[in-house]
Short mmCIF file of C-alpha atoms in Angstrom, two decimals:
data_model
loop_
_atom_site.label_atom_id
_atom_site.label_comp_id
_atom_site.label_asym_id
_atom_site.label_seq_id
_atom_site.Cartn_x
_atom_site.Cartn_y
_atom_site.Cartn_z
CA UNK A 240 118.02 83.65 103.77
CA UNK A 241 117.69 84.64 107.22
CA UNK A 242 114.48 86.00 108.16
CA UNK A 243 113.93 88.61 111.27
CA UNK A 244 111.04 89.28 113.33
CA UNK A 245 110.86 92.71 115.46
CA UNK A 246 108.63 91.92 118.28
CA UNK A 247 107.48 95.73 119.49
CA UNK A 248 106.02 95.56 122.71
CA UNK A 249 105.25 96.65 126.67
CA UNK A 250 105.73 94.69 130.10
CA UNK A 251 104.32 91.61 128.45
CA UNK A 252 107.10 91.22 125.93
CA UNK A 253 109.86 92.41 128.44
CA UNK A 254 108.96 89.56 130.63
CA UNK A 255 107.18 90.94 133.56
CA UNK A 256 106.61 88.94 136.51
CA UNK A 257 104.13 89.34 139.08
CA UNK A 258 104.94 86.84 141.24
CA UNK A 259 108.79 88.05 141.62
CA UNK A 260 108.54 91.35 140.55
CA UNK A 261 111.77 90.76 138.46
CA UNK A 262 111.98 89.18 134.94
CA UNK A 263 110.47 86.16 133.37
CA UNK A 264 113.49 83.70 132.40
CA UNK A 265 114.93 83.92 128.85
CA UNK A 266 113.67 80.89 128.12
CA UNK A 267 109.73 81.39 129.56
CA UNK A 268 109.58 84.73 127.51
CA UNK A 269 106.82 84.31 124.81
CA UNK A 270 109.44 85.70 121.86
CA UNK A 271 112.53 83.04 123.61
CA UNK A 272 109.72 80.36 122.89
CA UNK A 273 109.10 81.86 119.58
CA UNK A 274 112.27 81.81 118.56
CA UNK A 275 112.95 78.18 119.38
CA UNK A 276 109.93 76.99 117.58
CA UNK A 277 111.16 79.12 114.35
CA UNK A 278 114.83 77.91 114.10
CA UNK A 279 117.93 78.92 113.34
CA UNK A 280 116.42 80.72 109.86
CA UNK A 281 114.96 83.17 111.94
CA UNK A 282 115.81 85.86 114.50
CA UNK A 283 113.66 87.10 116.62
CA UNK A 284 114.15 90.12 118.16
CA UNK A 285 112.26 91.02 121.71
CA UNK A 286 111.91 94.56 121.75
CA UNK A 287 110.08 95.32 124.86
CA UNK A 288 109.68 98.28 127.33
CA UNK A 289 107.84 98.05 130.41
CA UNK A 290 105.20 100.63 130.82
CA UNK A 291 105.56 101.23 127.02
CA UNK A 292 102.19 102.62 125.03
CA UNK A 293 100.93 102.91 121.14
CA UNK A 294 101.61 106.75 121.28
CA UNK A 295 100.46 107.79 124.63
CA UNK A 296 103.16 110.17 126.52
CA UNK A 297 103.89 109.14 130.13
CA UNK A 298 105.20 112.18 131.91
CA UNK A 299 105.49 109.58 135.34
CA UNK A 300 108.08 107.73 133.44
CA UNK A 301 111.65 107.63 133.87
CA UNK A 302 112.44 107.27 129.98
CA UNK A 303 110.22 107.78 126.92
CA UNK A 304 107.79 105.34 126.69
CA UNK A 305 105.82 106.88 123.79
CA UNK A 306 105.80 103.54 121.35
CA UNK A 307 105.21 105.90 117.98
CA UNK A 308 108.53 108.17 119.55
CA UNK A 309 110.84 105.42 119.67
CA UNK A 310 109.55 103.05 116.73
CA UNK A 311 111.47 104.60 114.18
CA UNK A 312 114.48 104.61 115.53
CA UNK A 313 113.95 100.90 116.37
CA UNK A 314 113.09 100.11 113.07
CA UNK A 315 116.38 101.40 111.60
CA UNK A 316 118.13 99.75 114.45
CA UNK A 317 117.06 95.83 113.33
CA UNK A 318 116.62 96.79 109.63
CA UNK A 319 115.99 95.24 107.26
CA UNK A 320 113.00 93.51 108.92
CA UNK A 321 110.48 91.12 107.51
CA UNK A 322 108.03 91.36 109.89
CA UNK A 323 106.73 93.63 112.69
CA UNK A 324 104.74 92.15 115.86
CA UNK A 325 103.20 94.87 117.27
CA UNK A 326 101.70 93.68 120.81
CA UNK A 327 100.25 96.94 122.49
CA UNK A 328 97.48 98.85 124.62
CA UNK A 329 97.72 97.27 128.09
CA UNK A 330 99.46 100.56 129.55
CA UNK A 331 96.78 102.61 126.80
CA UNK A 332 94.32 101.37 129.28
CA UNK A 333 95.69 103.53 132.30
CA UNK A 334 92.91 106.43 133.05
CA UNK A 335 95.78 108.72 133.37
CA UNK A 336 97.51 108.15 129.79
CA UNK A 337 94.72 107.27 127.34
CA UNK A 338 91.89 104.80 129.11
CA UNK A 339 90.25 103.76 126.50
CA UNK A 340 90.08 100.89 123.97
CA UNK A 341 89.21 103.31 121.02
CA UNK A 342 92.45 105.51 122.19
CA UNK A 343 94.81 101.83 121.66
CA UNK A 344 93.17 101.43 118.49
CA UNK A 345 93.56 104.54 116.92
CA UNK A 346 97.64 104.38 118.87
CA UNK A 347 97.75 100.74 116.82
CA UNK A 348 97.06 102.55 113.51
CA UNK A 349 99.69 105.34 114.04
CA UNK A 350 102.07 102.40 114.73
CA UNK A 351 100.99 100.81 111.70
CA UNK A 352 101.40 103.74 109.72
CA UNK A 353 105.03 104.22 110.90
CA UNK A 354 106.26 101.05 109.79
CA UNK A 355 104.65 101.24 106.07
CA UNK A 356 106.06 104.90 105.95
CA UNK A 357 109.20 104.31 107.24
CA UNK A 358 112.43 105.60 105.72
CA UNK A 359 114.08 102.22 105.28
CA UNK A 360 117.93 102.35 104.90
CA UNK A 361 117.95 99.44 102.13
CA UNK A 362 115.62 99.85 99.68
CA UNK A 363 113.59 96.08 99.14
CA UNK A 364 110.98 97.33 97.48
CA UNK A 365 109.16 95.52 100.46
CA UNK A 366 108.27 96.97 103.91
CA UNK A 367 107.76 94.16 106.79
CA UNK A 368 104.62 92.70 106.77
CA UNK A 369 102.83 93.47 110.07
CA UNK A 370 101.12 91.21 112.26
CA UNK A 371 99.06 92.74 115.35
CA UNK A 372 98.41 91.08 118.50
CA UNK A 373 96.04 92.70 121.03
CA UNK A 374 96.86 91.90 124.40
CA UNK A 375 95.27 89.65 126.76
CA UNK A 376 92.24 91.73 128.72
CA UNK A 377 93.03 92.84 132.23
CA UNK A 378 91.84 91.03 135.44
CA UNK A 379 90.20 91.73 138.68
CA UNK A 380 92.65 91.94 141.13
CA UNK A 381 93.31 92.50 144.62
CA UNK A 382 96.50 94.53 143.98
CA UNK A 383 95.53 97.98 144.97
CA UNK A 384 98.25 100.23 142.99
CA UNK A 385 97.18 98.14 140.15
CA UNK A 386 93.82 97.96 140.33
CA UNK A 387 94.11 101.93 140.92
CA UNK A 388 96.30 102.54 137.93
CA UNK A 389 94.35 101.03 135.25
CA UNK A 390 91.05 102.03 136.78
CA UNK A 391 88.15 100.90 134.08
CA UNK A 392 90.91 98.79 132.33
CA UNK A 393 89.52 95.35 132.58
CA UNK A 394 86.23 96.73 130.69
CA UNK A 395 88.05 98.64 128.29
CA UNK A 396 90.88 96.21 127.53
CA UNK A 397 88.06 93.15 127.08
CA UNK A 398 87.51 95.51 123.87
CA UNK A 399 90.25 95.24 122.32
CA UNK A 400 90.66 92.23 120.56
CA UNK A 401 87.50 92.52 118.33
CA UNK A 402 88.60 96.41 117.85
CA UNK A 403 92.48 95.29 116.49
CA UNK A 404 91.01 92.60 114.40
CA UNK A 405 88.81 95.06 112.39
CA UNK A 406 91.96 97.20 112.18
CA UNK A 407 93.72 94.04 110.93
CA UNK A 408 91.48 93.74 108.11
CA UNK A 409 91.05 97.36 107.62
CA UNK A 410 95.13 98.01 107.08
CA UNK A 411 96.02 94.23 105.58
CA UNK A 412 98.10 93.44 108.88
CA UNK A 413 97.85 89.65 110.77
CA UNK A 414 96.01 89.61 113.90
CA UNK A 415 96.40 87.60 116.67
CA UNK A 416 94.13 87.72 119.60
CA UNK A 417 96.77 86.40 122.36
CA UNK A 418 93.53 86.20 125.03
CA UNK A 419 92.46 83.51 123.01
CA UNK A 420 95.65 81.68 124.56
CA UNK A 421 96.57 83.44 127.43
CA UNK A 422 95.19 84.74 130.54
CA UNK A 423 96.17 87.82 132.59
CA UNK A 424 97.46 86.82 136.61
CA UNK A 425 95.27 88.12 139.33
CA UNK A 426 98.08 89.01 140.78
CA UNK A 427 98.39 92.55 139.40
CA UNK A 428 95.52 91.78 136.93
CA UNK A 429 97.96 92.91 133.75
CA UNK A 430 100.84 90.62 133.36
CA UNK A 431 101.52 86.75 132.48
CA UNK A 432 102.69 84.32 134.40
CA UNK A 433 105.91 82.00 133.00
CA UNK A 434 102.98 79.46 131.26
CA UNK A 435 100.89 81.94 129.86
CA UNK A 436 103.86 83.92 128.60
CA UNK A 437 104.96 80.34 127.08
CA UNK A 438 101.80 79.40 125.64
CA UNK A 439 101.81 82.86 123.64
CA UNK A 440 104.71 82.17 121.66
CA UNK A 441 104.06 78.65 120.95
CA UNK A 442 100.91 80.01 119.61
CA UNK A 443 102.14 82.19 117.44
CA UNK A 444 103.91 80.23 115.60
CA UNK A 445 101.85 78.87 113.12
CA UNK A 446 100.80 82.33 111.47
CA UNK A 447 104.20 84.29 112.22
CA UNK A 448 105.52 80.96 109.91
CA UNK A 449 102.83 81.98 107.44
CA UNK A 450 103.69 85.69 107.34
CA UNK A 451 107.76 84.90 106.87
CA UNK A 452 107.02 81.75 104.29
CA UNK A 453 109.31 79.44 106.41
CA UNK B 287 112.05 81.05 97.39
CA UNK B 288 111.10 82.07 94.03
CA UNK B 289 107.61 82.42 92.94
CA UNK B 290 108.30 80.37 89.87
CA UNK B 291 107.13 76.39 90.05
CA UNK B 292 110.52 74.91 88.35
CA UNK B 293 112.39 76.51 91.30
CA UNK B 294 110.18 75.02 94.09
CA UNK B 295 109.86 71.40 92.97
CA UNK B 296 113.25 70.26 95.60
CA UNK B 297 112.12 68.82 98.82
CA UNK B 298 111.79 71.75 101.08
CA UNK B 299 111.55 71.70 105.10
CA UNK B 300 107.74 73.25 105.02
CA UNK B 301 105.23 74.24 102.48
CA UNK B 302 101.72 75.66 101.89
CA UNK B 303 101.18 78.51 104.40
CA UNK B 304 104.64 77.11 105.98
CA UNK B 305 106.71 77.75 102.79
CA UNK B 306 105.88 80.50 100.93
CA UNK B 307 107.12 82.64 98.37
CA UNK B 308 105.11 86.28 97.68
CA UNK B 309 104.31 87.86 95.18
CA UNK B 310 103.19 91.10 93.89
CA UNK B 311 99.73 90.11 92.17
CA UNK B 312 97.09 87.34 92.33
CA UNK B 313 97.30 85.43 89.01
CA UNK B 314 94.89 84.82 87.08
CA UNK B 315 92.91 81.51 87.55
CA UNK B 316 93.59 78.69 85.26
CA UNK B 317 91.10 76.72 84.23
CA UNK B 318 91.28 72.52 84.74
CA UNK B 319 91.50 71.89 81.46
CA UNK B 320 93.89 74.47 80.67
CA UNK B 321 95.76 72.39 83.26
CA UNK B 322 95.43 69.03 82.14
CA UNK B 323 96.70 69.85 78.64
CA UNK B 324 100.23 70.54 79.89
CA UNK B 325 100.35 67.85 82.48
CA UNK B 326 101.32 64.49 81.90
CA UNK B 327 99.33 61.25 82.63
CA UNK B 328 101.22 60.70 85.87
CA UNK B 329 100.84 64.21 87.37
CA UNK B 330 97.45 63.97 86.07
CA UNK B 331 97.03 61.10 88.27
CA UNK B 332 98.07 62.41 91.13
CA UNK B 333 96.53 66.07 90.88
CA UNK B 334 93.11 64.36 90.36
CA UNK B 335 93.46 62.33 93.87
CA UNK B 336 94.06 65.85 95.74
CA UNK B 337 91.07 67.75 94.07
CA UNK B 338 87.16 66.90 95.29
CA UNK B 339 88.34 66.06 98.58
CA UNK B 340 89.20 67.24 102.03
CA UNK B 341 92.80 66.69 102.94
CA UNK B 342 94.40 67.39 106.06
CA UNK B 343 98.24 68.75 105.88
CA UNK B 344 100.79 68.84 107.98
CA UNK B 345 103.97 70.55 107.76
CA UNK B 346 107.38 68.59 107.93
CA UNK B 347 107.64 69.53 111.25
CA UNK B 348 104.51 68.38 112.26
CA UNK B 349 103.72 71.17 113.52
CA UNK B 350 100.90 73.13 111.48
CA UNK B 351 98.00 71.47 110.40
CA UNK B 352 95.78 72.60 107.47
CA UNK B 353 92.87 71.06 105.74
CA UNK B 354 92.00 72.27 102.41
CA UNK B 355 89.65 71.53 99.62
CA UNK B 356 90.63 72.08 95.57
CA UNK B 357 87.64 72.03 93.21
CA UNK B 358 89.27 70.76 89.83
CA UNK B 359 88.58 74.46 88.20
CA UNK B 360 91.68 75.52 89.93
CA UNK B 361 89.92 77.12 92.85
CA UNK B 362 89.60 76.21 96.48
CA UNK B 363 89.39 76.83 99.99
CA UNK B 364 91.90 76.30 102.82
CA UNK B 365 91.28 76.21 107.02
CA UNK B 366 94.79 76.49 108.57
CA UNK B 367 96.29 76.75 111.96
CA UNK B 368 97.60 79.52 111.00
CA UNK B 369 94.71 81.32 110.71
CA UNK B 370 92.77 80.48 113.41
CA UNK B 371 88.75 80.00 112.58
CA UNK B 372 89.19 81.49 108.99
CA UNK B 373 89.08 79.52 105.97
CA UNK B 374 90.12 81.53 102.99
CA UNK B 375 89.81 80.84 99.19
CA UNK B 376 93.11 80.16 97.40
CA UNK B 377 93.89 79.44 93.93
CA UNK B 378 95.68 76.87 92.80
CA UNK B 379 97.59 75.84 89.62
CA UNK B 380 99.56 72.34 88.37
CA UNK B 381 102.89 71.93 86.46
CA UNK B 382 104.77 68.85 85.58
CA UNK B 383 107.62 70.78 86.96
CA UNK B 384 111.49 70.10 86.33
CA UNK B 385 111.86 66.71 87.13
CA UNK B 386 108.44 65.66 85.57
CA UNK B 387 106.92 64.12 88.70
CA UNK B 388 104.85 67.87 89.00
CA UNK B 389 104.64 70.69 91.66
CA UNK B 390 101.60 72.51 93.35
CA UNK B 391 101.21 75.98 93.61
CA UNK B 392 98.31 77.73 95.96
CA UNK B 393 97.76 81.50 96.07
CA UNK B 394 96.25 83.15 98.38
CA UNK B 395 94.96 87.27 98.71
CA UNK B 396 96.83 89.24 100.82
CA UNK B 397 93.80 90.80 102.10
CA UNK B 398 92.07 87.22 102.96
CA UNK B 399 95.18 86.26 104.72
CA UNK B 400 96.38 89.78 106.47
CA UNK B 401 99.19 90.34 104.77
CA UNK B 402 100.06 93.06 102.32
CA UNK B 403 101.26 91.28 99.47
CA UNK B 404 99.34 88.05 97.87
CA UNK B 405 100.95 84.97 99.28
CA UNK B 406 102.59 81.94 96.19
CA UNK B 407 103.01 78.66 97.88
CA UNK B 408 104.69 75.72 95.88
CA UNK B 409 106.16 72.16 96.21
CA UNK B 410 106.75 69.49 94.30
CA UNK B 411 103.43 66.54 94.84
CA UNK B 412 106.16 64.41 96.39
CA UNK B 413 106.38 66.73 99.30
CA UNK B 414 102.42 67.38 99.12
CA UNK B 415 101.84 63.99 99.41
CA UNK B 416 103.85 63.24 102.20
CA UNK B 417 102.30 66.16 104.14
CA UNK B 418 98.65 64.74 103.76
CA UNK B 419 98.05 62.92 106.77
CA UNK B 420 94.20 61.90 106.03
CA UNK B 421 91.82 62.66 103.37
CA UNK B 422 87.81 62.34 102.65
CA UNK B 423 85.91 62.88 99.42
CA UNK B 424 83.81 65.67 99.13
CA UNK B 425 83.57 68.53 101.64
CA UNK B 426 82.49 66.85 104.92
CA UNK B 427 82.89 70.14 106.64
CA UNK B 428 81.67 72.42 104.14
CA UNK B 429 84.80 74.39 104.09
CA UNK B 430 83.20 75.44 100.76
CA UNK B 431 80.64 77.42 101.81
CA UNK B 432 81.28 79.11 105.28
CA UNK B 433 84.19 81.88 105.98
CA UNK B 434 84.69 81.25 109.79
CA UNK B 435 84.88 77.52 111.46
CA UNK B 436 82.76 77.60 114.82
CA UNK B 437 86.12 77.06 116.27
CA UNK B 438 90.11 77.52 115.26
CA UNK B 439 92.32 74.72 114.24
CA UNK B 440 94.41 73.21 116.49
CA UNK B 441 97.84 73.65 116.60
CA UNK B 442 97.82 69.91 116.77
CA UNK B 443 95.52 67.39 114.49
CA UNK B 444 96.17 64.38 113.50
CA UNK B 445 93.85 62.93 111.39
CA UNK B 446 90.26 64.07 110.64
CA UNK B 447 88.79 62.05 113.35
CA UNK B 448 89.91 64.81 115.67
CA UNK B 449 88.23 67.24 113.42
CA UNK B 450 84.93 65.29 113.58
CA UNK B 451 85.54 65.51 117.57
CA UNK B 452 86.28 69.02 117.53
CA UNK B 453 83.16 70.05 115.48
CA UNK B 454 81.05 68.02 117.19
CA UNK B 455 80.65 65.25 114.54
CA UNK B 456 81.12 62.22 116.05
#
């Protein structure tokens, strides 16, 4: 039976590139890569928003970016759904929307909440197993709107991994520290370049096989 | 996949934490001798060469390496890919499933493995076998007694050489 994967995430699972300022290549994109290691069985769908938070309102923004706003409505979009990839907190570490790593945790428990809770439209008897995946941490960089914008962020965000995994464990979701394979560009000191963004889905595989049983 | 053995002893493309099947509670552990009294000489046989030793397993596709450890009183621990540094206990129990040549099934806690439901994992031995690309008696590593490796398992190992190499062993 066909299994689907809802990947729910920012800039970093849109594509963003630093070096053109445009889009990663379909194929480059860490849930493209994903999606070819997993087969035909499986479809994974990249659901990602640049500038997107956990639950933090951006009033800057052009659209809602508010990841608990939209996540229903997402879920009933791609249901049913067998498992949720939740890859937040980058933009939680802007000063001006949250700026902390506590705030991203606490925003990554909301979302977690939201997808046990939800109102599914076909009742399983199963909700999606969740597997969380705390961003890589910031970088230095010489980019001054960037460096500007997430003021504090490369301290804060360095927190996060160790923070998610104890909310992992805490709420029975997967974790997945994607630092632990890929690094954040100096270039804006927040997104991946096309081998970073590569080298995340390839090494996700493994446990996103686990979590499906495929 | 069902969680029941006589539906999982075909060939399938993956097993172990690469072919799974879930289910709603952790069963109860059966004891070896339990085992061996529904088991026939042959499946016997080959359950005894997996148990008391560390095997390294890799998926059909070659993919996802795991090395695991079965103590014969149908518990054990397992060090996956897929989980990075962890190694997690798991249960395991024997059949001679349908077509008599037997079938594996290991079970692992949700809560060890971060997933909500307990996970039911199950092949028939020919597909085990095939899978295990090197083996050593005992617990060289001692998977047994530690929760976290000082390092996670590659995405790609090949035979336990490279493990030796990787903690430092050699």
């Amino acid at each position: 039976m066909m299994k689907t994967v809802l990947c729910y995430g920012d800039s970093l699972t849109w594509g963003y590139s630093a070096e053109t300022l445009g889009r990663h290549a379909f194929e480059d994109r860490w849930t493209s890569v994903l999606q070819a290691a997993l087969g035909d069985g499986v479809t994974v769908i990249a659901e990602g928003l640049n500038g997107r938070t956990t639950v933090y309102d951006d009033h800057t923004a052009d659209c809602d970016r508010n990841g608990a706003r939209i996540l229903p409505t997402t879920l009933h979009s791609h249901d049913p759904i067998d498992l949720v990839i939740i890859m937040l907190g980058a933009n939680d570490m802007k000063p001006v929307l949250c700026g902390t790593a506590f705030g991203a945790v606490q925003g990554m428990e909301r979302l977690v909440e939201i997808v046990r809770k939800h109102a599914w439209s076909f009742d399983t008897g199963e909700t999606p197993e969740i597997l969380i995946v705390s961003p890589p941490a910031l970088c230095e960089t010489a980019n001054a709107a960037f460096a500007s914008m997430f003021s504090g962020g490369v301290e804060q965000s360095s927190m996060l991994a160790s923070l998610y995994a104890d909310l992992a464990d805490e709420k029975g979701c997967g974790f997945f520290d994607a630092g632990s394979v890929a690094k954040t560009t100096p270039l804006d000191g927040v997104h991946l370049d096309a081998e970073n963004t590569r080298a995340l889905g390839r090494a996700l595989e493994p446990m996103v096989r686990m979590m499906l049983g495929v | 996949m069902s969680s029941k053995v006589k539906n999982t002893t075909e060939k399938t493309p993956l097993r172990r934490l690469c072919a799974a099947a879930v289910v709603a509670v952790f069963p109860l552990l059966f004891t070896a001798s339990v085992q061996a009294q529904d088991l026939n000489e042959q499946v016997t046989r080959r359950i005894e060469k997996m148990t008391e030793r560390t095997l390294l397993f890799r998926n059909d596709s070659d993919r996802i390496p795991q090395l695991e450890y079965l103590r014969p009183d149908g518990t054990g621990v397992v060090w996956s890919a897929a989980l990075g540094d962890k190694v997690v206990p798991v249960a395991w129990t024997a059949s001679n499933g349908d077509d008599g040549k037997g079938a594996l099934c290991l079970v692992f806690k949700g809560a060890d493995i971060g997933m909500a439901r307990d996970l039911r994992l199950c092949d028939g031995l020919d597909v085990v076998e095939s899978g295990i690309r090197d083996a050593r008696d005992g617990d060289p590593y001692d998977l047994t007694s530690v929760t976290r490796m000082k390092v996670a398992l590659p995405q790609i190992v090949n035979d336990l050489a490279e493990i030796d190499q990787l903690l430092g062993r050699d």
